[in-house]
Short mmCIF file of C-alpha atoms in Angstrom, two decimals:
data_model
loop_
_atom_site.label_atom_id
_atom_site.label_comp_id
_atom_site.label_asym_id
_atom_site.label_seq_id
_atom_site.Cartn_x
_atom_site.Cartn_y
_atom_site.Cartn_z
CA MET E 1 -67.41 -44.52 -24.25
CA PHE E 2 -65.07 -42.84 -22.13
CA LYS E 3 -65.37 -40.07 -19.96
CA LYS E 4 -63.19 -37.30 -19.82
CA GLY E 5 -61.89 -37.11 -16.62
CA ASN E 6 -61.41 -33.91 -14.49
CA SER E 7 -57.92 -32.88 -14.36
CA LYS E 8 -57.90 -30.33 -11.97
CA GLY E 9 -56.61 -30.65 -8.18
CA THR E 10 -55.13 -34.10 -9.78
CA MET E 11 -51.50 -36.02 -8.94
CA SER E 12 -49.79 -37.39 -12.33
CA VAL E 13 -48.40 -40.52 -12.51
CA GLY E 14 -45.15 -39.78 -11.96
CA VAL E 15 -45.52 -37.62 -8.79
CA LYS E 16 -47.76 -40.79 -7.59
CA VAL E 17 -44.99 -43.56 -8.79
CA SER E 18 -42.42 -41.69 -7.35
CA LEU E 19 -44.69 -40.96 -3.50
CA ILE E 20 -45.21 -45.46 -3.73
CA ILE E 21 -41.78 -45.49 -4.21
CA SER E 22 -40.64 -43.47 -1.83
CA VAL E 23 -42.81 -44.40 0.21
CA VAL E 24 -42.16 -48.20 0.03
CA VAL E 25 -37.75 -46.99 0.42
CA PHE E 26 -39.08 -45.28 3.23
CA VAL E 27 -40.51 -48.14 4.94
CA ILE E 28 -37.36 -50.67 4.21
CA LEU E 29 -35.33 -48.15 5.23
CA ALA E 30 -37.23 -47.56 8.78
CA ALA E 31 -37.46 -50.99 9.28
CA MET E 32 -33.77 -51.31 8.69
CA ALA E 33 -32.49 -48.25 10.94
CA ILE E 34 -35.55 -49.60 13.29
CA TYR E 35 -33.72 -52.50 13.31
CA LYS E 36 -29.64 -51.47 13.13
CA SER E 37 -30.57 -48.95 15.93
CA SER E 38 -32.58 -51.84 18.03
CA SER E 39 -29.52 -54.33 17.25
CA ASP E 40 -26.58 -51.41 17.75
CA TYR E 41 -27.91 -50.49 20.94
CA THR E 42 -28.14 -53.87 22.64
CA SER E 43 -24.85 -54.63 20.70
CA ASP E 44 -23.05 -51.26 22.63
CA LEU E 45 -24.85 -52.23 25.30
CA ASN E 46 -23.76 -55.16 25.83
CA THR E 47 -20.30 -53.92 24.47
CA ASP E 48 -20.96 -51.87 27.25
CA THR E 49 -21.26 -54.28 30.03
CA HIS E 50 -18.53 -56.31 28.83
CA ASN E 51 -16.18 -53.77 28.69
CA ILE E 52 -17.29 -53.12 32.93
CA GLU E 53 -17.12 -56.98 32.61
CA LEU E 54 -13.26 -56.79 31.52
CA GLU E 55 -12.66 -53.88 33.77
CA ASN E 56 -13.86 -55.53 37.21
CA SER E 57 -11.57 -58.42 35.62
CA ASN E 58 -8.82 -56.70 36.17
CA ILE E 59 -9.65 -55.25 39.10
CA ALA E 60 -10.46 -58.48 40.46
CA LYS E 61 -7.06 -59.71 39.46
CA ASP E 62 -5.32 -57.06 40.58
CA ILE E 63 -6.58 -57.78 43.44
CA GLU E 64 -6.14 -61.47 43.31
CA LYS E 65 -2.89 -60.62 42.34
CA TYR E 66 -1.96 -58.79 46.27
CA MET E 67 -4.13 -61.33 48.21
CA TYR E 68 -1.93 -63.40 46.67
CA GLY E 69 1.61 -62.11 48.04
CA VAL E 70 0.24 -61.99 51.20
CA VAL E 71 -0.52 -65.73 50.40
CA ARG E 72 2.56 -66.75 49.34
CA GLY E 73 4.69 -64.90 52.40
CA ALA E 74 2.26 -66.33 55.06
CA ASN E 75 2.43 -70.06 52.92
CA ILE E 76 5.97 -68.83 53.68
CA THR E 77 6.20 -69.59 56.68
CA HIS E 78 3.49 -71.67 57.80
CA SER E 79 6.23 -74.28 55.72
CA VAL E 80 8.98 -73.49 57.35
CA VAL E 81 6.37 -74.03 60.99
CA SER E 82 6.00 -77.31 59.34
CA ASP E 83 9.65 -78.30 59.36
CA LEU E 84 10.23 -77.39 62.62
CA MET E 85 7.21 -79.15 64.20
CA SER E 86 9.19 -82.47 62.70
CA ALA E 87 12.11 -81.63 65.24
CA PRO E 88 11.29 -83.03 68.62
CA ALA E 89 9.76 -80.95 70.82
CA ASP E 90 12.21 -80.80 73.14
CA LYS E 91 14.21 -78.79 69.98
CA ARG E 92 12.19 -76.71 68.42
CA ASP E 93 13.41 -72.95 68.83
CA ARG E 94 11.04 -70.38 70.31
CA GLN E 95 13.30 -66.97 68.61
CA ALA E 96 13.41 -69.53 65.32
CA LEU E 97 10.13 -68.50 64.68
CA ALA E 98 10.87 -64.79 65.25
CA ASP E 99 13.18 -64.73 62.94
CA ILE E 100 11.22 -66.14 60.84
CA VAL E 101 7.67 -63.98 60.57
CA LYS E 102 10.98 -61.04 60.91
CA SER E 103 11.72 -61.53 57.67
CA THR E 104 9.07 -63.33 56.34
CA LEU E 105 6.94 -59.62 56.83
CA SER E 106 10.62 -57.38 55.53
CA VAL E 107 9.55 -59.35 52.17
CA SER E 108 6.64 -59.35 51.90
CA PRO E 109 4.85 -55.70 51.35
CA ASN E 110 0.96 -56.28 50.85
CA THR E 111 1.55 -57.72 54.21
CA TYR E 112 0.54 -55.35 57.18
CA GLY E 113 1.21 -58.25 59.95
CA LEU E 114 2.72 -61.39 60.01
CA GLY E 115 2.52 -64.11 63.18
CA ILE E 116 2.20 -67.35 64.51
CA TYR E 117 -0.14 -68.47 67.11
CA PHE E 118 0.00 -71.63 69.38
CA GLU E 119 -2.14 -73.43 71.23
CA PRO E 120 -0.85 -73.81 75.04
CA ASN E 121 2.76 -75.89 75.54
CA ALA E 122 1.65 -76.70 71.84
CA PHE E 123 5.30 -75.98 70.35
CA ASP E 124 7.52 -76.92 72.57
CA ASN E 125 5.99 -77.63 75.98
CA LYS E 126 8.08 -74.76 77.30
CA ASP E 127 5.30 -72.09 77.99
CA SER E 128 6.08 -72.42 82.11
CA SER E 129 9.25 -70.79 81.32
CA PHE E 130 8.28 -67.71 78.89
CA LYS E 131 5.33 -66.39 80.23
CA ASN E 132 6.15 -62.44 80.08
CA THR E 133 9.02 -62.34 77.86
CA ALA E 134 9.34 -61.42 74.14
CA LEU E 135 9.21 -65.00 73.54
CA GLY E 136 6.32 -65.30 74.90
CA ASN E 137 2.77 -63.85 76.09
CA THR E 138 1.92 -63.10 79.67
CA THR E 139 0.44 -67.04 80.04
CA GLY E 140 3.84 -68.36 78.27
CA ARG E 141 1.88 -68.99 74.91
CA VAL E 142 3.95 -68.76 71.29
CA ALA E 143 2.34 -65.61 69.80
CA LEU E 144 4.85 -63.63 68.44
CA TYR E 145 3.44 -60.93 65.27
CA ALA E 146 5.56 -59.22 63.12
CA SER E 147 4.45 -55.78 62.40
CA ARG E 148 6.02 -52.82 60.82
CA ASP E 149 6.98 -49.62 61.13
CA GLY E 150 7.99 -48.02 58.06
CA SER E 151 10.98 -49.74 56.49
CA ASN E 152 11.02 -51.40 60.07
CA VAL E 153 9.84 -54.76 61.41
CA THR E 154 9.66 -55.37 64.70
CA VAL E 155 8.31 -58.82 66.37
CA LYS E 156 6.55 -58.90 69.83
CA SER E 157 4.44 -61.40 71.33
CA THR E 158 0.27 -60.89 71.98
CA ASP E 159 -1.91 -61.86 74.34
CA GLY E 160 -5.65 -60.77 72.12
CA VAL E 161 -5.25 -64.94 71.43
CA ASN E 162 -6.18 -65.13 75.60
CA ASP E 163 -9.18 -63.03 74.38
CA ASN E 164 -12.41 -65.80 73.94
CA SER E 165 -14.86 -62.78 73.66
CA SER E 166 -12.31 -60.94 70.67
CA ASN E 167 -10.17 -63.92 68.72
CA GLY E 168 -12.34 -64.94 66.61
CA TRP E 169 -9.97 -64.58 63.54
CA TYR E 170 -8.39 -67.65 66.08
CA THR E 171 -10.62 -69.59 67.00
CA VAL E 172 -12.15 -69.82 64.26
CA PRO E 173 -9.33 -70.79 61.61
CA MET E 174 -9.05 -73.05 64.51
CA ALA E 175 -12.22 -74.59 63.79
CA SER E 176 -10.85 -75.87 59.88
CA SER E 177 -8.35 -77.71 58.76
CA THR E 178 -7.84 -75.45 55.37
CA PRO E 179 -6.23 -72.26 54.81
CA MET E 180 -9.40 -69.72 55.31
CA PHE E 181 -9.85 -65.57 55.19
CA THR E 182 -11.64 -64.45 58.09
CA ASP E 183 -14.48 -62.25 58.03
CA PRO E 184 -13.30 -58.61 58.10
CA TYR E 185 -13.33 -57.18 61.75
CA LEU E 186 -11.67 -53.79 64.00
CA ASP E 187 -8.48 -54.52 65.28
CA LYS E 188 -8.52 -53.18 68.44
CA SER E 189 -5.06 -52.23 68.72
CA SER E 190 -4.55 -50.86 65.00
CA GLY E 191 -8.37 -49.19 65.34
CA LYS E 192 -8.32 -50.55 61.29
CA ILE E 193 -10.80 -52.51 59.46
CA MET E 194 -8.67 -55.77 58.77
CA THR E 195 -9.31 -59.45 57.33
CA SER E 196 -6.85 -61.75 57.77
CA PHE E 197 -5.43 -65.01 56.52
CA ALA E 198 -5.47 -67.88 58.29
CA ASN E 199 -3.86 -71.16 57.66
CA PRO E 200 -3.72 -73.57 60.21
CA ILE E 201 -1.04 -75.36 61.63
CA VAL E 202 -1.81 -78.99 61.37
CA VAL E 203 0.83 -82.13 63.26
CA ASN E 204 0.15 -85.59 62.94
CA GLY E 205 -3.79 -84.64 62.60
CA LYS E 206 -3.85 -81.99 64.49
CA ASN E 207 -4.90 -78.60 64.38
CA VAL E 208 -2.54 -76.87 66.74
CA GLY E 209 -1.67 -73.03 65.42
CA ILE E 210 -2.14 -71.15 62.67
CA VAL E 211 0.09 -68.95 60.22
CA LEU E 212 -1.99 -65.56 60.38
CA ALA E 213 -1.13 -62.88 57.97
CA ASP E 214 -3.37 -59.85 58.08
CA ILE E 215 -4.51 -57.27 55.40
CA ASP E 216 -5.22 -54.16 55.84
CA ILE E 217 -8.79 -53.39 53.86
CA THR E 218 -8.13 -49.26 52.84
CA VAL E 219 -5.47 -51.22 50.16
CA ILE E 220 -8.64 -53.35 48.69
CA ALA E 221 -10.43 -49.73 48.92
CA GLU E 222 -7.74 -47.97 47.41
CA ILE E 223 -7.74 -50.13 44.64
CA LEU E 224 -11.83 -49.37 44.08
CA LYS E 225 -11.13 -45.63 43.90
CA GLU E 226 -8.78 -45.44 41.14
CA LYS E 227 -11.28 -46.61 39.12
CA GLN E 228 -14.28 -44.30 40.63
CA ALA E 229 -12.75 -41.94 37.70
CA ASN E 230 -14.33 -44.94 34.87
CA LEU E 231 -17.27 -44.72 36.13
CA LYS E 232 -20.42 -42.13 36.11
CA GLU E 233 -22.75 -42.00 38.35
CA GLY E 234 -21.94 -45.51 40.72
CA TYR E 235 -19.82 -47.24 42.52
CA ARG E 236 -17.48 -50.28 43.13
CA ALA E 237 -17.62 -52.50 46.12
CA VAL E 238 -16.04 -55.24 48.08
CA ALA E 239 -17.77 -58.40 49.65
CA SER E 240 -16.74 -61.46 51.64
CA SER E 241 -18.35 -64.90 51.14
CA THR E 242 -20.67 -64.02 53.86
CA GLY E 243 -22.01 -60.43 51.85
CA LEU E 244 -19.66 -58.08 54.48
CA ILE E 245 -18.84 -55.40 52.40
CA LEU E 246 -14.80 -55.39 52.87
CA ALA E 247 -14.36 -52.03 50.70
CA HIS E 248 -16.43 -49.04 49.13
CA SER E 249 -15.30 -46.84 46.29
CA THR E 250 -17.87 -43.90 46.79
CA ASP E 251 -18.84 -44.30 50.81
CA ASP E 252 -16.96 -45.74 53.85
CA SER E 253 -19.65 -45.45 55.70
CA LYS E 254 -20.97 -48.75 53.65
CA VAL E 255 -17.78 -50.83 55.34
CA MET E 256 -18.77 -54.04 57.52
CA GLY E 257 -22.42 -53.83 56.26
CA ASN E 258 -23.76 -56.54 54.53
CA MET E 259 -24.38 -56.29 51.16
CA ILE E 260 -26.95 -58.77 51.10
CA GLN E 261 -29.58 -56.49 53.00
CA TYR E 262 -28.55 -53.53 50.84
CA ILE E 263 -30.11 -54.89 48.29
CA PRO E 264 -31.81 -58.55 48.86
CA ALA E 265 -32.86 -58.39 45.20
CA LEU E 266 -29.29 -59.90 44.29
CA LYS E 267 -29.17 -61.88 46.40
CA GLU E 268 -29.31 -65.08 43.93
CA ASN E 269 -26.28 -63.51 42.02
CA TYR E 270 -24.26 -63.22 45.41
CA GLU E 271 -23.99 -66.87 45.60
CA LYS E 272 -23.39 -67.45 42.10
CA ALA E 273 -20.44 -64.96 42.71
CA ILE E 274 -19.22 -66.99 45.85
CA LYS E 275 -19.60 -70.47 43.48
CA GLY E 276 -17.00 -68.54 40.94
CA GLU E 277 -19.62 -67.09 38.67
CA GLU E 278 -20.79 -64.17 37.12
CA SER E 279 -23.14 -62.28 36.54
CA VAL E 280 -25.14 -59.13 35.25
CA ALA E 281 -28.90 -57.85 37.03
CA ASP E 282 -31.07 -54.91 36.26
CA PHE E 283 -32.77 -53.75 39.81
CA LYS E 284 -33.73 -50.36 41.42
CA SER E 285 -30.61 -48.63 43.56
CA ASN E 286 -31.66 -46.73 46.49
CA THR E 287 -28.37 -45.83 46.07
CA LEU E 288 -28.08 -44.09 42.70
CA ASN E 289 -31.97 -43.08 43.01
CA ALA E 290 -32.55 -44.85 39.19
CA LYS E 291 -32.70 -48.43 37.88
CA ALA E 292 -29.30 -49.38 37.87
CA ARG E 293 -27.08 -53.12 36.57
CA ALA E 294 -25.28 -54.63 38.33
CA VAL E 295 -21.85 -56.64 36.94
CA ILE E 296 -20.67 -58.86 39.89
CA THR E 297 -17.73 -60.70 39.00
CA SER E 298 -15.73 -63.46 41.67
CA ILE E 299 -12.79 -62.80 43.13
CA LYS E 300 -10.65 -65.81 43.64
CA LEU E 301 -9.28 -65.89 46.54
CA ALA E 302 -5.38 -68.10 46.73
CA GLY E 303 -4.34 -70.81 48.63
CA THR E 304 -8.18 -71.18 49.26
CA ASP E 305 -10.93 -72.33 48.02
CA SER E 306 -13.30 -68.80 49.01
CA TYR E 307 -14.14 -66.24 46.31
CA TRP E 308 -14.96 -62.90 47.71
CA LEU E 309 -17.42 -60.60 44.87
CA LEU E 310 -16.22 -57.29 43.19
CA GLN E 311 -20.28 -55.31 42.43
CA THR E 312 -19.75 -52.39 40.29
CA THR E 313 -22.86 -50.97 39.42
CA ASP E 314 -24.05 -47.80 37.44
CA LYS E 315 -27.45 -46.53 36.08
CA ILE E 316 -28.62 -47.87 33.45
CA SER E 317 -28.72 -45.22 31.86
CA ASN E 318 -24.85 -44.15 31.90
CA ILE E 319 -24.21 -48.13 30.85
CA THR E 320 -26.65 -46.75 28.07
CA LYS E 321 -25.56 -43.53 26.81
CA GLU E 322 -23.53 -44.55 23.80
CA ALA E 323 -25.40 -46.84 23.26
CA LYS E 324 -28.43 -44.55 22.93
CA ILE E 325 -25.86 -41.88 21.25
CA SER E 326 -25.03 -44.43 18.54
CA MET E 327 -29.08 -45.75 18.49
CA ILE E 328 -29.02 -41.31 17.50
CA SER E 329 -26.41 -41.31 14.60
CA THR E 330 -27.36 -44.56 12.97
CA ILE E 331 -31.43 -43.19 13.05
CA VAL E 332 -30.08 -39.52 11.85
CA LEU E 333 -27.44 -41.48 9.03
CA TYR E 334 -30.33 -43.17 7.63
CA ILE E 335 -32.30 -40.29 7.61
CA VAL E 336 -29.64 -38.97 5.68
CA VAL E 337 -29.69 -41.99 3.42
CA LEU E 338 -32.90 -42.28 2.77
CA VAL E 339 -33.19 -37.88 1.34
CA VAL E 340 -30.49 -38.26 -0.77
CA ILE E 341 -32.13 -41.81 -1.67
CA ILE E 342 -36.18 -40.39 -2.39
CA ALA E 343 -34.62 -37.19 -3.63
CA MET E 344 -32.28 -39.13 -6.12
CA ILE E 345 -35.61 -42.08 -6.73
CA VAL E 346 -38.23 -38.89 -7.96
CA LEU E 347 -35.16 -36.89 -10.44
CA LEU E 348 -34.33 -39.93 -11.63
CA PHE E 349 -38.52 -41.37 -12.28
CA THR E 350 -38.96 -37.46 -12.74
CA LYS E 351 -36.26 -37.53 -15.68
CA MET E 352 -37.07 -40.53 -17.10
CA VAL E 353 -40.33 -41.79 -16.72
CA ALA E 354 -42.74 -38.50 -15.80
CA LYS E 355 -41.61 -36.30 -18.02
CA PRO E 356 -41.83 -38.64 -21.32
CA LEU E 357 -44.74 -39.53 -19.82
CA GLY E 358 -46.44 -35.97 -19.76
CA LEU E 359 -45.10 -35.44 -23.52
CA MET E 360 -47.48 -38.61 -24.11
CA GLU E 361 -50.16 -36.77 -22.23
CA HIS E 362 -49.80 -34.14 -24.59
CA ILE E 363 -49.42 -35.62 -27.66
CA ILE E 364 -52.53 -37.55 -27.18
CA GLN E 365 -53.96 -34.32 -25.91
CA LYS E 366 -53.49 -32.78 -29.16
CA LEU E 367 -54.32 -36.00 -30.98
CA SER E 368 -57.44 -36.07 -29.62
CA ASN E 369 -58.02 -32.21 -30.46
CA TYR E 370 -57.51 -33.60 -33.65
CA GLU E 371 -54.55 -31.83 -33.75
CA LEU E 372 -51.66 -33.51 -36.40
CA ASP E 373 -49.35 -30.90 -35.94
CA LEU E 374 -47.07 -32.34 -34.05
CA GLU E 375 -43.64 -31.51 -35.17
CA GLU E 376 -42.92 -30.05 -31.69
CA GLU E 377 -43.24 -32.82 -30.13
CA ARG E 378 -41.58 -35.07 -32.45
CA LYS E 379 -38.43 -33.71 -31.84
CA GLN E 380 -39.16 -33.46 -27.55
CA ALA E 381 -39.61 -36.81 -28.66
CA GLN E 382 -36.66 -38.17 -30.42
CA VAL E 383 -34.65 -37.73 -26.82
CA TYR E 384 -37.19 -41.18 -25.66
CA MET E 385 -37.99 -42.93 -29.00
CA THR E 386 -33.82 -43.96 -29.27
CA ASN E 387 -34.78 -46.43 -25.78
CA ASN E 388 -35.28 -49.47 -26.44
CA ASP E 389 -37.75 -49.47 -23.46
CA GLU E 390 -41.56 -49.31 -22.90
CA ILE E 391 -41.39 -45.56 -23.17
CA GLY E 392 -39.36 -45.83 -26.43
CA HIS E 393 -42.07 -48.04 -28.47
CA ILE E 394 -44.36 -46.64 -27.26
CA PHE E 395 -43.85 -42.92 -28.38
CA THR E 396 -42.43 -45.04 -32.00
CA SER E 397 -45.98 -46.21 -32.09
CA LEU E 398 -47.34 -42.09 -31.21
CA GLY E 399 -45.07 -41.17 -34.21
CA LEU E 400 -46.24 -43.99 -36.13
CA MET E 401 -49.72 -43.71 -35.57
CA THR E 402 -49.16 -39.93 -36.39
CA THR E 403 -48.59 -40.49 -39.77
CA ASN E 404 -51.02 -43.39 -39.92
CA LEU E 405 -52.92 -40.43 -39.14
CA THR E 406 -52.05 -37.46 -41.47
CA GLN E 407 -52.45 -40.35 -44.00
CA ILE E 408 -55.69 -40.92 -43.86
CA VAL E 409 -56.54 -37.56 -43.23
CA SER E 410 -55.28 -37.12 -46.65
CA ASN E 411 -56.54 -39.62 -48.06
CA ILE E 412 -59.67 -38.70 -46.86
CA THR E 413 -59.49 -34.70 -48.22
CA SER E 414 -58.67 -36.48 -51.27
CA HIS E 415 -61.33 -38.27 -51.53
CA ALA E 416 -63.72 -35.70 -50.15
CA GLN E 417 -62.58 -33.22 -53.13
CA ASN E 418 -63.41 -36.61 -55.45
CA THR E 419 -66.57 -36.58 -54.04
CA ALA E 420 -67.32 -33.48 -54.26
CA ALA E 421 -66.65 -32.89 -58.42
CA THR E 422 -69.30 -36.68 -58.68
CA ALA E 423 -71.55 -34.69 -57.07
CA GLN E 424 -71.43 -31.31 -59.15
CA GLU E 425 -71.81 -33.92 -61.48
CA LEU E 426 -74.23 -35.64 -60.54
CA THR E 427 -76.43 -32.77 -59.45
CA ALA E 428 -76.04 -31.51 -62.99
CA THR E 429 -77.21 -34.23 -64.56
CA ALA E 430 -80.09 -34.77 -62.20
CA GLN E 431 -81.16 -30.90 -64.13
CA SER E 432 -80.57 -32.47 -67.15
CA THR E 433 -82.83 -35.74 -65.61
CA SER E 434 -85.35 -33.08 -64.42
CA ASP E 435 -86.06 -30.57 -67.32
CA SER E 436 -86.18 -34.66 -69.24
CA ALA E 437 -88.80 -35.89 -66.89
CA ASN E 438 -91.27 -32.70 -67.47
CA GLU E 439 -91.03 -32.85 -71.41
CA VAL E 440 -91.60 -36.82 -70.49
CA SER E 441 -94.69 -35.98 -68.04
CA VAL E 442 -96.63 -33.56 -70.28
CA ALA E 443 -96.09 -36.30 -72.33
CA VAL E 444 -97.51 -38.66 -70.14
CA SER E 445 -100.29 -36.40 -68.95
CA ASN E 446 -101.28 -35.96 -74.06
CA ILE E 447 -101.33 -40.17 -73.32
CA ALA E 448 -103.66 -40.47 -70.17
CA GLN E 449 -106.34 -37.54 -72.07
CA GLY E 450 -106.08 -40.02 -75.00
CA ALA E 451 -105.71 -42.71 -72.90
CA THR E 452 -109.02 -41.85 -71.36
CA SER E 453 -110.89 -41.03 -74.59
CA GLN E 454 -110.40 -44.60 -75.36
CA ALA E 455 -111.30 -45.54 -72.09
CA HIS E 456 -114.66 -44.44 -72.86
CA ASP E 457 -114.41 -45.57 -76.44
CA THR E 458 -114.40 -49.30 -75.05
CA GLN E 459 -116.57 -48.47 -72.42
CA SER E 460 -119.68 -48.03 -74.99
CA ALA E 461 -117.98 -51.07 -77.01
CA ALA E 462 -118.33 -52.98 -74.50
CA SER E 463 -121.75 -52.09 -74.16
CA SER E 464 -122.60 -52.47 -77.37
CA VAL E 465 -121.49 -56.27 -77.22
CA ASP E 466 -123.29 -56.57 -74.22
CA LEU E 467 -126.20 -55.83 -75.99
CA SER E 468 -125.50 -57.78 -79.31
CA ASN E 469 -125.17 -61.10 -76.72
CA ARG E 470 -128.46 -60.44 -75.46
CA LEU E 471 -130.04 -60.66 -79.36
CA LEU E 472 -127.54 -63.08 -79.56
CA LYS E 473 -129.15 -65.23 -77.31
CA ASP E 474 -132.59 -63.78 -77.79
CA MET E 475 -132.15 -64.98 -81.60
CA LEU E 476 -130.68 -68.27 -80.65
CA VAL E 477 -133.61 -69.22 -78.14
CA VAL E 478 -136.15 -68.06 -81.40
CA LEU E 479 -134.15 -70.40 -84.02
CA GLU E 480 -134.42 -72.96 -81.14
CA ASP E 481 -137.97 -72.43 -80.95
CA LEU E 482 -137.95 -72.75 -84.99
CA SER E 483 -136.20 -76.10 -84.87
CA GLN E 484 -138.55 -77.13 -82.30
CA ALA E 485 -141.46 -76.61 -84.48
CA THR E 486 -140.00 -77.99 -87.95
CA ASN E 487 -138.91 -80.82 -86.43
CA ILE E 488 -143.14 -81.12 -85.12
CA ILE E 489 -144.21 -80.60 -89.07
CA ASP E 490 -141.71 -83.50 -90.27
CA ASP E 491 -142.80 -86.12 -87.70
CA ARG E 492 -146.77 -84.84 -88.54
CA LYS E 493 -145.82 -85.39 -92.51
#
């Protein structure tokens, strides 16, 4: 009914089950490792990006704080000038203006220079009286500019406001009624790239002049360069609302260039930044010659509704380096845990399942070969028979089965011995019966011979009877004929 299998080259059940469990555990832990690594990678990438955003925010605050110091000094000056403008024109004092810009600049370390500029005759209607003086330029206009030389502050009249070809720093704010920062420009007198905060002086709804505070942009560049060490291969740049680069942490040649033209792929992000929105974008950087991530932060310009933007750019490979290390560490950790768990599973399964199954197999093989001497195996099985589980129950059942088989074999042996004795007795009886049968055979033979003789005699007697019957019939015929003859004789009488 059952064929014996070929055990050569096959795996035991314990190995198979251990392998299955190990594969299942491997798949589960591998899936967990992949998910965890991917999740951690994304989380670390987001964390690193968030750290850049925080650093950007801190840099932006430093710049905003620096700019606020400039704006504050300019607004103080503007407030004092506005008070002076409330007096009649002939009561307005130009020296007071010079004193204001000098004293304000003295207490405004962030301000490179501070100036007050009026339209012709807009201050006191006395321009002609102040031509080529300390309180008037060559045309007599109020164009007072305070500058510093170390700790020494001086005030002088300037003629730059008269040059319409290069006085955009004046004409642009004058065309507006709100405070503003100008785009960067090259200051011819100092040779520095500057930007200016301009606050229009409005009298009776008319712009009559501006208070102008100049800012040396190299200070902003220094702020960026101080933080450059935190970047691996990237850079930071500050740009105006029109995209004009004010400062660059690694390449000064890009200053005065247009950020949008350099990286047109980020145009939408720049537009968001000048509206006060932060953003993150990945792009192919020609500067870094690699795929890069740009974190763009808005810089709120004090005293205005305008924003500059701060862009931090670095290779994605640098940003994700820590994330990759973390991911690899996670994978290695999971592999170690996986190996330990699989080893524990194999050891426990071998001890609790594979070994008892092997012992069961050995017992069943001996039973199949009619070997009932299982005393050694019984001792080994005692350790498992105390377990209240299937293996313990199977060993108990095998023990009971072995006992029952032993009893059956003993009973069969006993009955076989009895049967053998009975068979011997039957053999003797059969021999006696055989002898008697021979005697009976002789007697029967004699009887048969006698019967044969009797048969011949009987046959002869039968023939005599037949003859007698025929003679008797003939006699009856004669008697009948005689009777008829007698009757005829009687009738004739």
